[in-house]
mmCIF file of C-alpha atoms in Angstrom:
data_model
loop_
_atom_site.group_PDB
_atom_site.id
_atom_site.type_symbol
_atom_site.label_atom_id
_atom_site.label_comp_id
_atom_site.label_asym_id
_atom_site.label_seq_id
_atom_site.Cartn_x
_atom_site.Cartn_y
_atom_site.Cartn_z
ATOM 1 C CA GLN A 1 101.187 40.310 109.349
ATOM 2 C CA VAL A 2 97.916 40.660 107.475
ATOM 3 C CA GLN A 3 97.764 38.604 104.368
ATOM 4 C CA LEU A 4 95.075 38.535 101.619
ATOM 5 C CA GLN A 5 94.543 35.956 98.918
ATOM 6 C CA GLU A 6 92.170 36.079 96.015
ATOM 7 C CA SER A 7 90.585 33.009 94.636
ATOM 8 C CA GLY A 8 87.966 32.408 91.691
ATOM 9 C CA PRO A 9 87.684 31.394 88.073
ATOM 10 C CA GLY A 10 90.337 32.618 85.753
ATOM 11 C CA LEU A 11 88.183 32.490 82.785
ATOM 12 C CA VAL A 12 84.575 33.795 82.364
ATOM 13 C CA LYS A 13 82.413 33.881 79.303
ATOM 14 C CA PRO A 14 81.075 37.336 77.975
ATOM 15 C CA SER A 15 77.679 38.279 79.569
ATOM 16 C CA GLN A 16 78.371 35.987 82.484
ATOM 17 C CA THR A 17 79.009 37.009 86.048
ATOM 18 C CA LEU A 18 82.507 37.315 87.425
ATOM 19 C CA SER A 19 82.946 36.010 91.107
ATOM 20 C CA LEU A 20 85.942 36.260 93.310
ATOM 21 C CA THR A 21 86.715 35.818 96.969
ATOM 22 C CA CYS A 22 89.424 37.233 99.267
ATOM 23 C CA THR A 23 90.412 35.404 102.204
ATOM 24 C CA VAL A 24 92.072 37.377 104.930
ATOM 25 C CA SER A 25 94.519 35.856 107.244
ATOM 26 C CA GLY A 26 96.634 37.379 110.173
ATOM 27 C CA GLY A 27 93.887 39.795 111.266
ATOM 28 C CA SER A 28 90.085 39.968 111.715
ATOM 29 C CA ILE A 29 88.103 41.479 108.919
ATOM 30 C CA SER A 30 85.806 42.805 111.706
ATOM 31 C CA SER A 31 88.504 44.807 113.464
ATOM 32 C CA GLY A 32 86.495 47.988 112.653
ATOM 33 C CA ASP A 33 89.345 50.156 111.618
ATOM 34 C CA TYR A 34 89.573 49.189 108.017
ATOM 35 C CA TYR A 35 87.627 48.711 104.858
ATOM 36 C CA TRP A 36 87.978 45.909 102.304
ATOM 37 C CA SER A 37 88.469 46.709 98.607
ATOM 38 C CA TRP A 38 88.784 45.419 95.204
ATOM 39 C CA ILE A 39 90.854 46.857 92.601
ATOM 40 C CA ARG A 40 91.619 45.837 89.060
ATOM 41 C CA GLN A 41 94.273 46.347 86.476
ATOM 42 C CA PRO A 42 93.925 45.652 82.806
ATOM 43 C CA PRO A 43 97.002 44.196 81.152
ATOM 44 C CA GLY A 44 99.329 46.827 80.498
ATOM 45 C CA LYS A 45 97.156 49.510 82.082
ATOM 46 C CA GLY A 46 96.833 51.413 85.215
ATOM 47 C CA LEU A 47 94.902 50.801 88.578
ATOM 48 C CA GLU A 48 90.991 51.221 88.940
ATOM 49 C CA TRP A 49 89.264 51.130 92.324
ATOM 50 C CA ILE A 50 86.170 49.021 92.023
ATOM 51 C CA GLY A 51 84.582 49.413 95.454
ATOM 52 C CA TYR A 52 84.916 48.434 99.064
ATOM 53 C CA ILE A 53 82.885 47.146 102.062
ATOM 54 C CA TYR A 54 82.819 47.539 105.799
ATOM 55 C CA TYR A 55 82.520 44.518 108.182
ATOM 56 C CA SER A 56 78.905 45.603 108.894
ATOM 57 C CA GLY A 57 78.144 45.317 105.222
ATOM 58 C CA SER A 58 78.081 48.920 104.188
ATOM 59 C CA THR A 59 79.357 49.331 100.519
ATOM 60 C CA TYR A 60 80.844 51.957 98.394
ATOM 61 C CA TYR A 61 81.335 51.412 94.566
ATOM 62 C CA ASN A 62 82.934 53.145 91.786
ATOM 63 C CA PRO A 63 80.197 54.980 89.927
ATOM 64 C CA SER A 64 81.403 53.835 86.658
ATOM 65 C CA LEU A 65 80.810 50.123 87.688
ATOM 66 C CA LYS A 66 78.219 50.550 90.373
ATOM 67 C CA SER A 67 75.531 49.080 88.208
ATOM 68 C CA ARG A 68 77.335 45.794 87.798
ATOM 69 C CA VAL A 69 79.140 45.434 91.020
ATOM 70 C CA THR A 70 78.198 43.559 94.225
ATOM 71 C CA ILE A 71 80.637 43.256 97.152
ATOM 72 C CA SER A 72 79.732 41.226 100.156
ATOM 73 C CA VAL A 73 81.416 40.019 103.456
ATOM 74 C CA ASP A 74 81.401 36.825 105.380
ATOM 75 C CA THR A 75 82.802 37.734 108.777
ATOM 76 C CA SER A 76 82.583 34.159 109.911
ATOM 77 C CA LYS A 77 85.031 32.926 107.400
ATOM 78 C CA ASN A 78 86.944 36.265 107.247
ATOM 79 C CA GLN A 79 86.355 36.713 103.716
ATOM 80 C CA PHE A 80 84.865 39.077 101.419
ATOM 81 C CA SER A 81 83.547 38.737 97.784
ATOM 82 C CA LEU A 82 83.234 40.435 94.356
ATOM 83 C CA LYS A 83 80.666 39.813 91.899
ATOM 84 C CA LEU A 84 80.711 41.779 88.510
ATOM 85 C CA SER A 85 77.787 40.932 86.161
ATOM 86 C CA SER A 86 77.541 41.036 82.332
ATOM 87 C CA VAL A 87 81.178 41.085 81.757
ATOM 88 C CA THR A 88 82.880 41.988 78.443
ATOM 89 C CA ALA A 89 86.439 41.673 77.270
ATOM 90 C CA ALA A 90 86.916 45.033 78.707
ATOM 91 C CA ASP A 91 86.605 43.545 82.037
ATOM 92 C CA THR A 92 89.783 41.391 81.423
ATOM 93 C CA ALA A 93 92.340 42.300 84.190
ATOM 94 C CA VAL A 94 94.208 41.394 87.260
ATOM 95 C CA TYR A 95 91.902 41.794 90.233
ATOM 96 C CA TYR A 96 93.492 42.605 93.563
ATOM 97 C CA CYS A 97 91.831 42.684 97.027
ATOM 98 C CA ALA A 98 93.147 45.075 99.576
ATOM 99 C CA ARG A 99 92.820 46.524 103.126
ATOM 100 C CA VAL A 100 91.942 50.267 103.152
ATOM 101 C CA TYR A 101 92.293 52.728 105.955
ATOM 102 C CA VAL A 102 89.905 55.616 105.617
ATOM 103 C CA ALA A 103 90.074 58.994 107.531
ATOM 104 C CA ALA A 104 88.747 62.453 106.954
ATOM 105 C CA THR A 105 91.997 63.733 105.188
ATOM 106 C CA ARG A 106 94.026 60.707 104.407
ATOM 107 C CA GLY A 107 93.549 56.920 103.421
ATOM 108 C CA TYR A 108 95.558 54.253 102.057
ATOM 109 C CA PHE A 109 95.672 50.634 100.720
ATOM 110 C CA ASP A 110 98.145 49.124 102.929
ATOM 111 C CA TYR A 111 97.877 45.377 102.304
ATOM 112 C CA TRP A 112 97.229 43.692 98.962
ATOM 113 C CA GLY A 113 96.723 40.335 97.730
ATOM 114 C CA GLN A 114 98.898 38.913 94.996
ATOM 115 C CA GLY A 115 96.211 39.419 92.447
ATOM 116 C CA THR A 116 94.427 37.214 90.086
ATOM 117 C CA LEU A 117 94.213 37.469 86.207
ATOM 118 C CA VAL A 118 90.569 37.099 84.966
ATOM 119 C CA THR A 119 90.071 36.726 81.244
ATOM 120 C CA VAL A 120 86.666 37.375 79.670
ATOM 121 C CA SER A 121 86.420 35.185 76.435
ATOM 122 C CA SER A 122 84.179 32.718 74.969
ATOM 123 C CA SER B 1 84.416 62.520 89.314
ATOM 124 C CA SER B 2 87.936 63.656 90.026
ATOM 125 C CA GLU B 3 91.073 62.742 88.226
ATOM 126 C CA LEU B 4 94.668 62.349 89.131
ATOM 127 C CA THR B 5 97.289 63.233 86.334
ATOM 128 C CA GLN B 6 100.880 61.854 86.321
ATOM 129 C CA ASP B 7 103.601 62.044 83.855
ATOM 130 C CA PRO B 8 103.819 58.815 82.057
ATOM 131 C CA ALA B 9 107.683 58.374 82.364
ATOM 132 C CA VAL B 10 110.650 59.816 84.345
ATOM 133 C CA SER B 11 114.236 58.856 84.349
ATOM 134 C CA VAL B 12 116.822 59.364 86.967
ATOM 135 C CA ALA B 13 120.587 58.700 87.109
ATOM 136 C CA LEU B 14 121.597 56.069 89.747
ATOM 137 C CA GLY B 15 122.264 57.855 92.994
ATOM 138 C CA GLN B 16 120.468 61.188 91.916
ATOM 139 C CA THR B 17 117.163 62.551 93.220
ATOM 140 C CA VAL B 18 113.795 62.355 91.329
ATOM 141 C CA ARG B 19 110.454 63.820 91.956
ATOM 142 C CA ILE B 20 107.243 62.294 90.769
ATOM 143 C CA THR B 21 104.328 64.457 90.729
ATOM 144 C CA CYS B 22 100.358 63.998 90.784
ATOM 145 C CA GLN B 23 97.937 66.697 90.064
ATOM 146 C CA GLY B 24 94.278 66.809 90.928
ATOM 147 C CA ASP B 25 91.695 68.868 92.526
ATOM 148 C CA SER B 26 90.940 66.139 95.334
ATOM 149 C CA LEU B 27 94.628 66.715 96.580
ATOM 150 C CA ARG B 28 93.456 70.016 97.871
ATOM 151 C CA SER B 29 91.508 68.374 100.612
ATOM 152 C CA TYR B 30 92.890 64.895 100.769
ATOM 153 C CA TYR B 31 96.394 63.624 101.037
ATOM 154 C CA ALA B 32 97.678 61.394 98.420
ATOM 155 C CA SER B 33 99.065 57.877 98.928
ATOM 156 C CA TRP B 34 101.854 56.507 96.776
ATOM 157 C CA TYR B 35 102.344 52.958 95.466
ATOM 158 C CA GLN B 36 105.388 51.177 93.865
ATOM 159 C CA GLN B 37 104.553 48.379 91.549
ATOM 160 C CA LYS B 38 107.301 46.114 89.857
ATOM 161 C CA PRO B 39 106.542 43.869 86.883
ATOM 162 C CA GLY B 40 104.153 41.046 87.673
ATOM 163 C CA GLN B 41 103.857 42.004 91.492
ATOM 164 C CA ALA B 42 101.043 43.601 93.400
ATOM 165 C CA PRO B 43 101.346 47.324 94.338
ATOM 166 C CA VAL B 44 103.196 48.317 97.576
ATOM 167 C CA LEU B 45 102.352 51.280 99.444
ATOM 168 C CA VAL B 46 105.404 53.625 100.056
ATOM 169 C CA ILE B 47 103.949 56.865 101.219
ATOM 170 C CA TYR B 48 100.702 58.064 102.964
ATOM 171 C CA GLY B 49 99.439 60.947 104.693
ATOM 172 C CA LYS B 50 101.407 64.044 105.217
ATOM 173 C CA ASN B 51 104.667 62.157 104.672
ATOM 174 C CA ASN B 52 104.695 58.670 106.263
ATOM 175 C CA ARG B 53 106.332 55.640 105.366
ATOM 176 C CA PRO B 54 105.176 52.153 106.175
ATOM 177 C CA SER B 55 107.496 49.828 108.000
ATOM 178 C CA GLY B 56 110.320 48.569 105.719
ATOM 179 C CA ILE B 57 110.201 51.451 103.147
ATOM 180 C CA PRO B 58 113.698 53.039 102.795
ATOM 181 C CA ASP B 59 113.826 56.615 104.208
ATOM 182 C CA ARG B 60 114.958 57.844 100.662
ATOM 183 C CA PHE B 61 111.332 57.824 99.831
ATOM 184 C CA SER B 62 109.451 60.949 100.982
ATOM 185 C CA GLY B 63 106.119 62.842 100.073
ATOM 186 C CA SER B 64 105.038 66.336 99.995
ATOM 187 C CA SER B 65 102.093 68.266 99.011
ATOM 188 C CA SER B 66 101.139 71.857 97.804
ATOM 189 C CA GLY B 67 97.701 73.007 96.557
ATOM 190 C CA ASN B 68 96.496 70.541 93.986
ATOM 191 C CA THR B 69 99.711 68.820 93.567
ATOM 192 C CA ALA B 70 101.332 65.956 95.394
ATOM 193 C CA SER B 71 104.906 64.674 95.077
ATOM 194 C CA LEU B 72 106.922 61.632 95.649
ATOM 195 C CA THR B 73 110.559 62.319 95.932
ATOM 196 C CA ILE B 74 113.369 59.465 95.798
ATOM 197 C CA THR B 75 116.676 60.820 97.190
ATOM 198 C CA GLY B 76 119.568 58.808 95.947
ATOM 199 C CA ALA B 77 117.494 56.364 93.558
ATOM 200 C CA GLN B 78 118.719 52.907 93.556
ATOM 201 C CA ALA B 79 118.374 50.375 90.582
ATOM 202 C CA GLU B 80 115.825 48.570 92.597
ATOM 203 C CA ASP B 81 113.657 51.595 92.556
ATOM 204 C CA GLU B 82 112.819 51.230 88.957
ATOM 205 C CA ALA B 83 109.045 50.542 88.768
ATOM 206 C CA ASP B 84 105.780 52.086 88.096
ATOM 207 C CA TYR B 85 104.462 54.595 90.608
ATOM 208 C CA TYR B 86 100.896 55.319 91.158
ATOM 209 C CA CYS B 87 99.321 58.158 93.175
ATOM 210 C CA ASN B 88 95.839 57.594 94.849
ATOM 211 C CA SER B 89 93.428 60.025 96.541
ATOM 212 C CA ARG B 90 89.679 60.220 97.591
ATOM 213 C CA ASP B 91 87.538 62.810 95.910
ATOM 214 C CA SER B 92 84.736 64.748 97.638
ATOM 215 C CA SER B 93 81.972 62.163 96.671
ATOM 216 C CA GLY B 94 84.025 59.424 98.501
ATOM 217 C CA ASN B 95 85.279 57.795 95.360
ATOM 218 C CA TRP B 96 88.993 56.574 95.111
ATOM 219 C CA VAL B 97 91.114 57.556 92.145
ATOM 220 C CA PHE B 98 94.299 56.259 91.016
ATOM 221 C CA GLY B 99 96.620 58.381 88.753
ATOM 222 C CA GLY B 100 97.684 56.910 85.426
ATOM 223 C CA GLY B 101 101.080 55.894 86.728
ATOM 224 C CA THR B 102 104.614 56.972 86.123
ATOM 225 C CA LYS B 103 107.179 54.622 84.949
ATOM 226 C CA LEU B 104 110.564 55.390 86.591
ATOM 227 C CA THR B 105 113.757 54.314 84.865
ATOM 228 C CA VAL B 106 116.894 54.418 86.683
ATOM 229 C CA LEU B 107 119.923 55.031 84.352
#
């Protein structure tokens, strides 16, 4: 059973960089069949895809966040990470990491972390 | 980028059948996946592809698609099905989009 666990600071100051790590257990991040994604959910609102990464390092980002987002992978630690720069209060959200299956006509997020709340405030 | 539109709220009587819909141009070429989210919990995948259920998801959950509309049907809704439901798909640019979510109330 694959498990994902987010970790990182729960409070970030405005204009600073939000940094989170997702640790994967029960499966290898290098398996090749999946991508590894970050998704966020502001309090009381819906889900927003941030981006994902393949074990090789190839990345794909939401165009609305692309200028501020960096996702990286460390296969030796079975982890991937998110950095979001120049944060504002609008970036306050629960941040989830998830495993993604991607094919030509279908795809899905099948395993999710429990989520971690990040608050942007001075 | 593409958008996915869902009704904000739907209600169903206990034991009855309910359909939750999702509309968007990306659905013409990419199957929707559906997620159930209960308060304070992470989303859970309930339907993917043409009509596939992950292990552990009850068979009262089913999916279908026609044109630009995908549907999630719960046949014989149970009290534990009360939750928010999100559809998700991938647009022609490779970007993933979630619908705004539907709050399901079981009466």
